[in-house]
Amino acid sequence: MNAILAIVISDLRMLVRDRSACFFTIIFPVLFACFFGAVFSGGSSDGEAPKLPITLVDDDRTEASALFVNALKADTELRATMATSVDEARAAVLARKSVAFIHVPAGYQSLQDKLFTSGTGATVELGIDPSRQAETGWIQGIVQKIAFQQLSTTFTDPARSKTMLDTARASLTASKDINPANRLLMGTMLSTLETLTTTTSALNRAGGTQPTGDATPASGGGFSPVNIRTSAVKARLDVPDNSYAISFPQGMMWGLMGCAMGFAASLAGERTRGTFTRLCVSPLSPRRILLAKGLTAAIVSIVVVVFMLAMAMIVFGVRPVAPLSLAAGGLATVIAFTGIMMFAATVGRSEQAVSRGGWAIMMMLAMIGGAAVPLFVMPAFMQRLSHISPVRWGMLALEGGIWRGSSLESMLPTIGVLCGIGLIGGAIGMALIGRGAGTRA
Amino acid sequence: MITLTDVTRRFGSGSGQRVAVDRLSMTIAPGEVLGLLGPNGAGKTTTISMIVGLLRPSDGRITINVPGVAGELDPFDASAKSHLGIATQSVSLYDELSGKENLRLFGSLFSLSRSTLAARVEECLRLVGLTDRADDRVAAYSGGMKRRLNVAAALVHDPAIVLLDEPTAGVDPHSRHALFEIVRHLKSQGKTVIYSTHYMEEAQQLCDRVAIIDHGKLLALGPVDDLIRKHGGSSIVRIQRVNADAPDVTVTDDPLEALRRALSESERANVKSAAVQSPDLQAVFLTLTGRELRD
Ligand SMILES: Nc1ncnc2c1ncn2[C@@H]1O[C@H](COP(=O)(O)OP(=O)(O)O)[C@@H](O)[C@H]1O
Ligand SMILES: [Mg+2]
């Protein structure tokens, strides 16, 4: 164990002293992450408060529902787009084009018309990710505000209010289980309301002024003109608000690749320069030595990933949404790239072969794997092609923890693929090194 | 004691196969300095690689007995490794580490205590004369200094058997002298030393016995004097003629007669120089192979 430790410490010491290795394992990845994070953050940070993008579905298609939907559209805090079906709206939320959707179901108007007898209005559906608690509250507030505004507008429209009051009176007459005293009271109330609305509309027609409609629930004591039922929309593939949350996983991936290729090249170099042989004329078997090299690469990889994560969080305010998934996925990615390192180090004939050939292949895998152009903006065929790239799986694992919010279970296949890559790469490396590749005095 | 029994090593397969070491048998006694003498490609490095357990023989067997350790060790046993120290033919050191860090790394591969390791590192640095450059990076060392450190790396774990594979190749006279002194010091400590070289003078000066190898075969083995007596018999007469590139070489038991013929009335004008060499290892090699041993 002391021997392994000695190898690890010496390798770390040499890495720190080797400028080009340092560049590819840490400086380039950080520059990459900062640069592309800044490029894609593109000015959205300055000036006016961002509007919440939401999607609206109107299945009622009545005058009342149109009024409600248009009010939502006109709201200054929202940027609303229409969808023709709930499925379409849900898809928009899943794709994170919208933060939420609001569904006005069929029957909205008729339920609103019974508002006064039932004591409660229609129910609209708010579809939103449960993790977005702040946005949920915000949107609910807006919807309630608009509903109360609508209610007051209703009283300025004689036709609508007459329908409403007639409906109420009819149901009052029809219902048998209301005691006579209450029936009398409500009948009187409805008549008063009727008079009132006719009067105000007459006045409005004369004066041309509209009530400001700033009606807030006038101490409504639990009364609400519209009910909101929230339904959970788990956004699986979501796009982060912070562009650094995209660029930093990519930077980490470059760091992991730089680390794997750097160690592979230096180990291939050790085999040609004879220092590996020197390590082999010790009680350690070549396999143990390869493992020690793998351990060093893994340690450096973890340091790089943790360092970049800390930087993303502290400097750029990136908040990993699924820390546990990130830890597991990050570890699996490190395992995968350590295996790749052990494979490349033993297959490559020389330091040059590994650093040129290895990087050429790595670059290609990085391009199709989403380390340059993010996976979620790739066209479908590219996304399919990317399956062959270990980089893709690593990106999924890192993004899964940082912004996709993948649960640990949903990430298991990705983790499995990554560990598989690591084990196969490591096993090939072990087999080749054990056959005495490059061990000669 | 190291015993090689019919050790053969082949490389490649089919028609491209080449036999690097061909049924080599010998015994190396504890405390002796054995020279492996042969031209490039003779099989010296291959032999050494098999003795330290880096290469497996294709055929035959190598066993190692170390005083104080019961039983025979196979070079591939992990337990054999701590008794073996090798300075490889090509300098194999970490350029980015200092001399001291290199030695500490190689030493810590063997289970030495921290204090023993530190003491050994200091002693080896002193032995190869690098104490005052110990903290410099190896990248800044001269060729000779690297060679010396390369030898120190073989000694840091204090092995009973030391193998030096052409340690003086391309080295300045100062370092060469220092390396000779190191070998003598090792001998005085009772170490077994296997010293490969293609320089006869080195073999002649340093080694108790010399094994002459060519094309992977052991041609002769014995103390230098014995070899010369047995195989060096004839003297060598070299006649350089005026229009020739290389001298005519005659191996003869009667050098005077050869000279007389070369310098006869009719030939004399053609001769630029003439030399007679009494038998040495060069002559032994020439007798055994029909070729001169050259760099
Ligand atoms: N790994 C190898 N693969 C193929 N041929 C080899 C290998 N190692 C050595 N040889 C061949 O074996 C022969 C002996 O080589 P070597 O032991 O290095 O000789 P020396 O050390 O005496 O110069 C040479 O012909 C060399 O080309
Ligand atoms: Mg050699």
PDB file of C-alpha atoms in Angstrom, chain A residues 2-4 6-7 10-11 13-14 17-18 270 272-284 293 436 439-441, chain B residues 11 45-46 49 52 54-55 78 81 86-88 90-94 96-98 101 105-106 108-110 137 150 153-154:
ATOM      1  CA  ASN A   2       2.905   2.327   0.785  1.00  0.00           C
ATOM      2  CA  ALA A   3       4.325   1.537  -2.633  1.00  0.00           C
ATOM      3  CA  ILE A   4       1.062   2.403  -4.381  1.00  0.00           C
ATOM      4  CA  ALA A   6       4.420   6.486  -3.324  1.00  0.00           C
ATOM      5  CA  ILE A   7       3.579   6.084  -7.008  1.00  0.00           C
ATOM      6  CA  SER A  10       5.088  11.044  -7.317  1.00  0.00           C
ATOM      7  CA  ASP A  11       2.643  11.174 -10.204  1.00  0.00           C
ATOM      8  CA  ARG A  13       3.979  15.857  -8.032  1.00  0.00           C
ATOM      9  CA  MET A  14       4.966  15.420 -11.662  1.00  0.00           C
ATOM     10  CA  ARG A  17       5.251  20.367 -12.414  1.00  0.00           C
ATOM     11  CA  ASP A  18       4.146  19.647 -15.956  1.00  0.00           C
ATOM     12  CA  GLU A 270       6.874   5.661 -19.316  1.00  0.00           C
ATOM     13  CA  THR A 272       8.894   3.558 -23.945  1.00  0.00           C
ATOM     14  CA  ARG A 273      11.282   5.495 -21.702  1.00  0.00           C
ATOM     15  CA  GLY A 274      11.736   2.606 -19.299  1.00  0.00           C
ATOM     16  CA  THR A 275      10.514   4.091 -16.043  1.00  0.00           C
ATOM     17  CA  PHE A 276       7.564   1.737 -16.129  1.00  0.00           C
ATOM     18  CA  THR A 277      10.040  -1.135 -16.382  1.00  0.00           C
ATOM     19  CA  ARG A 278      11.860   0.248 -13.400  1.00  0.00           C
ATOM     20  CA  LEU A 279       8.603   0.188 -11.416  1.00  0.00           C
ATOM     21  CA  CYS A 280       8.069  -3.398 -12.573  1.00  0.00           C
ATOM     22  CA  VAL A 281      11.358  -4.659 -11.102  1.00  0.00           C
ATOM     23  CA  SER A 282       9.796  -4.367  -7.687  1.00  0.00           C
ATOM     24  CA  PRO A 283       7.481  -6.618  -5.719  1.00  0.00           C
ATOM     25  CA  LEU A 284       4.596  -4.859  -7.478  1.00  0.00           C
ATOM     26  CA  LYS A 293      -1.677   4.948 -12.212  1.00  0.00           C
ATOM     27  CA  GLY A 436       4.309  -7.810 -20.727  1.00  0.00           C
ATOM     28  CA  THR A 439       8.238  -4.409 -19.941  1.00  0.00           C
ATOM     29  CA  ARG A 440      11.808  -4.986 -20.968  1.00  0.00           C
ATOM     30  CA  ALA A 441      14.969  -3.689 -19.442  1.00  0.00           C
TER      31      ALA A 441
ATOM     32  CA  PHE B  11      10.929 -13.146 -30.208  1.00  0.00           C
ATOM     33  CA  THR B  45      19.852  -7.182 -22.316  1.00  0.00           C
ATOM     34  CA  THR B  46      17.486 -10.069 -22.980  1.00  0.00           C
ATOM     35  CA  SER B  49      15.681  -8.990 -18.379  1.00  0.00           C
ATOM     36  CA  VAL B  52      15.285  -9.847 -13.065  1.00  0.00           C
ATOM     37  CA  LEU B  54      10.847  -8.849 -16.668  1.00  0.00           C
ATOM     38  CA  LEU B  55      10.829 -11.416 -19.468  1.00  0.00           C
ATOM     39  CA  ALA B  78       7.560 -11.012  -5.716  1.00  0.00           C
ATOM     40  CA  LYS B  81      12.484  -8.729  -6.345  1.00  0.00           C
ATOM     41  CA  ILE B  86      18.873  -3.321 -12.064  1.00  0.00           C
ATOM     42  CA  ALA B  87      20.270  -0.308 -13.856  1.00  0.00           C
ATOM     43  CA  THR B  88      18.657  -0.539 -17.262  1.00  0.00           C
ATOM     44  CA  SER B  90      18.519   3.174 -21.265  1.00  0.00           C
ATOM     45  CA  VAL B  91      18.419   5.695 -18.463  1.00  0.00           C
ATOM     46  CA  SER B  92      15.011   5.304 -16.875  1.00  0.00           C
ATOM     47  CA  LEU B  93      14.353   8.134 -14.479  1.00  0.00           C
ATOM     48  CA  TYR B  94      11.643  10.725 -13.998  1.00  0.00           C
ATOM     49  CA  GLU B  96      10.401  16.088 -13.579  1.00  0.00           C
ATOM     50  CA  LEU B  97      11.482  14.732 -10.209  1.00  0.00           C
ATOM     51  CA  SER B  98      14.693  15.543  -8.392  1.00  0.00           C
ATOM     52  CA  GLU B 101      12.675  12.105  -5.242  1.00  0.00           C
ATOM     53  CA  LEU B 105      10.082   6.633  -5.180  1.00  0.00           C
ATOM     54  CA  PHE B 106      12.007   3.586  -6.363  1.00  0.00           C
ATOM     55  CA  SER B 108       9.507   2.948  -1.495  1.00  0.00           C
ATOM     56  CA  LEU B 109       8.365   0.224  -3.903  1.00  0.00           C
ATOM     57  CA  PHE B 110      10.127  -2.143  -1.516  1.00  0.00           C
ATOM     58  CA  ARG B 137      15.458  18.032 -11.248  1.00  0.00           C
ATOM     59  CA  ASN B 150      20.347   5.308 -12.848  1.00  0.00           C
ATOM     60  CA  ALA B 153      18.264   3.575  -8.398  1.00  0.00           C
ATOM     61  CA  ALA B 154      19.350  -0.050  -8.664  1.00  0.00           C
TER      62      ALA B 154
END
